[in-house]
């Protein structure tokens, strides 16, 4: 079974600085998808960024980018120019890239990292 | 555009009472549907998922059950709540035909069992 591990329960960053959140996963599959979700105090789950395992190029979305290391099974999230609104809990998630009846689409989540942004 | 509705937002129920949480999706057809639970300050645990009407898969044995009476409706139920059922419940959907489709979440239900 696949597992996702986020080893940093809490992180803090100064406003306008850069922070990196770590995520590792364990799988025997070669094709899969990885996601980062943000959960602010409202507890709404917001998709931040996604990465397809077959793509070598790291995904980017504005100030958010990932460092995807497939061999190391590592998927870290970098937030540049941190803003007060980035304060939230961040979850790393894994999805198998199955087809047909195995395409359930379910995500396996890590335990989350709470990010504090200091003004 | 697609939207997901989940209700109620907050619920306080006594131990032993029944539970019914409802989730509906608009703007898409034949979605995959999911129920997750989040304990305070913890990650999300998948409870149930459904790839079609009447098709329910359970991820963990527990006091809860799920049903999908219509294509875009997903219901989480319990006949008798336990204290351990307290938590934050999230419904989500994904496009079943697209393997890279992310999950889209509802706003969640905060359940307190007293």
Short mmCIF file of C-alpha atoms in Angstrom, two decimals, chain A residues 6-116:
data_model
loop_
_atom_site.label_atom_id
_atom_site.label_comp_id
_atom_site.label_asym_id
_atom_site.label_seq_id
_atom_site.Cartn_x
_atom_site.Cartn_y
_atom_site.Cartn_z
CA UNK A 6 5.26 14.80 5.92
CA UNK A 7 7.98 14.99 8.54
CA UNK A 8 7.52 18.66 9.47
CA UNK A 9 4.43 19.14 11.68
CA UNK A 10 5.04 22.89 11.82
CA UNK A 11 7.05 25.42 9.84
CA UNK A 12 7.36 29.18 9.98
CA UNK A 13 8.55 31.76 7.47
CA UNK A 14 8.98 35.51 7.42
CA UNK A 15 6.73 37.41 5.08
CA UNK A 16 8.33 37.80 1.60
CA UNK A 17 10.80 34.98 2.29
CA UNK A 18 10.89 31.50 0.77
CA UNK A 19 9.96 28.27 2.52
CA UNK A 20 10.09 24.62 1.49
CA UNK A 21 7.73 21.95 2.80
CA UNK A 22 8.88 18.34 2.60
CA UNK A 23 6.98 15.25 1.49
CA UNK A 24 8.10 11.70 0.83
CA UNK A 25 6.03 8.80 -0.36
CA UNK A 26 6.33 5.09 -0.74
CA UNK A 27 4.98 3.20 -3.74
CA UNK A 28 5.85 0.34 -6.04
CA UNK A 29 3.96 1.93 -8.92
CA UNK A 30 5.73 3.70 -11.74
CA UNK A 31 2.87 5.93 -12.84
CA UNK A 32 1.02 8.17 -10.42
CA UNK A 33 0.10 11.74 -9.56
CA UNK A 34 1.10 13.96 -6.68
CA UNK A 35 -0.73 16.95 -5.26
CA UNK A 36 -0.34 19.68 -2.70
CA UNK A 37 -3.47 20.98 -1.01
CA UNK A 38 -3.82 23.98 1.26
CA UNK A 39 -6.26 24.08 4.18
CA UNK A 40 -6.66 27.56 5.70
CA UNK A 41 -8.44 28.13 9.03
CA UNK A 42 -11.77 27.96 7.18
CA UNK A 43 -10.86 24.26 6.60
CA UNK A 44 -11.70 24.49 2.90
CA UNK A 45 -9.38 22.20 0.92
CA UNK A 46 -7.75 24.12 -1.92
CA UNK A 47 -5.64 22.53 -4.65
CA UNK A 48 -2.28 24.27 -4.87
CA UNK A 49 -0.34 22.29 -7.46
CA UNK A 50 -0.18 18.89 -9.14
CA UNK A 51 2.58 16.80 -10.70
CA UNK A 52 2.41 13.86 -13.07
CA UNK A 53 5.08 11.27 -12.30
CA UNK A 54 5.89 10.71 -15.97
CA UNK A 55 6.87 14.36 -16.37
CA UNK A 56 10.44 15.23 -15.48
CA UNK A 57 9.74 18.94 -15.45
CA UNK A 58 8.75 20.31 -12.07
CA UNK A 59 5.31 21.90 -11.90
CA UNK A 60 4.94 25.59 -11.09
CA UNK A 61 1.93 27.76 -10.26
CA UNK A 62 2.83 31.40 -9.75
CA UNK A 63 4.71 31.56 -6.40
CA UNK A 64 4.37 27.81 -5.82
CA UNK A 65 6.71 25.25 -7.30
CA UNK A 66 7.67 21.66 -6.57
CA UNK A 67 10.91 19.72 -6.50
CA UNK A 68 9.94 16.26 -7.72
CA UNK A 69 12.62 13.62 -7.26
CA UNK A 70 11.12 10.37 -8.52
CA UNK A 71 14.02 8.09 -7.64
CA UNK A 72 14.12 9.46 -4.11
CA UNK A 73 10.30 9.47 -3.89
CA UNK A 74 10.37 13.05 -2.74
CA UNK A 75 7.92 15.83 -3.57
CA UNK A 76 8.64 19.11 -1.82
CA UNK A 77 6.69 22.36 -2.15
CA UNK A 78 8.46 25.70 -2.39
CA UNK A 79 6.57 28.89 -1.63
CA UNK A 80 8.32 32.03 -2.80
CA UNK A 81 7.62 35.56 -1.60
CA UNK A 82 5.48 34.23 1.24
CA UNK A 83 2.33 36.17 2.05
CA UNK A 84 0.20 36.30 5.17
CA UNK A 85 -2.56 34.52 3.24
CA UNK A 86 -0.28 31.51 2.76
CA UNK A 87 -0.67 30.62 6.43
CA UNK A 88 -2.47 27.29 6.46
CA UNK A 89 -2.07 23.57 6.82
CA UNK A 90 -0.52 22.00 3.73
CA UNK A 91 -1.15 18.42 2.69
CA UNK A 92 0.79 16.29 0.27
CA UNK A 93 -1.27 13.64 -1.51
CA UNK A 94 -0.70 10.65 -3.80
CA UNK A 95 -2.97 9.19 -6.46
CA UNK A 96 -2.45 6.04 -8.49
CA UNK A 97 -2.69 6.46 -12.25
CA UNK A 98 -4.87 3.43 -12.76
CA UNK A 99 -7.16 2.81 -15.68
CA UNK A 100 -10.59 1.29 -15.96
CA UNK A 101 -11.87 -0.33 -12.79
CA UNK A 102 -8.67 0.55 -10.92
CA UNK A 103 -9.19 4.24 -11.61
CA UNK A 104 -10.84 5.04 -8.31
CA UNK A 105 -9.19 8.44 -8.08
CA UNK A 106 -8.76 8.24 -4.33
CA UNK A 107 -6.04 10.33 -2.76
CA UNK A 108 -3.75 9.21 0.04
CA UNK A 109 -2.81 12.16 2.25
CA UNK A 110 0.12 12.91 4.51
CA UNK A 111 -0.42 14.18 8.04
CA UNK A 112 0.04 17.80 7.05
CA UNK A 113 2.39 20.68 7.82
CA UNK A 114 1.12 23.81 9.53
CA UNK A 115 2.74 26.89 8.02
CA UNK A 116 2.95 30.11 10.00
#
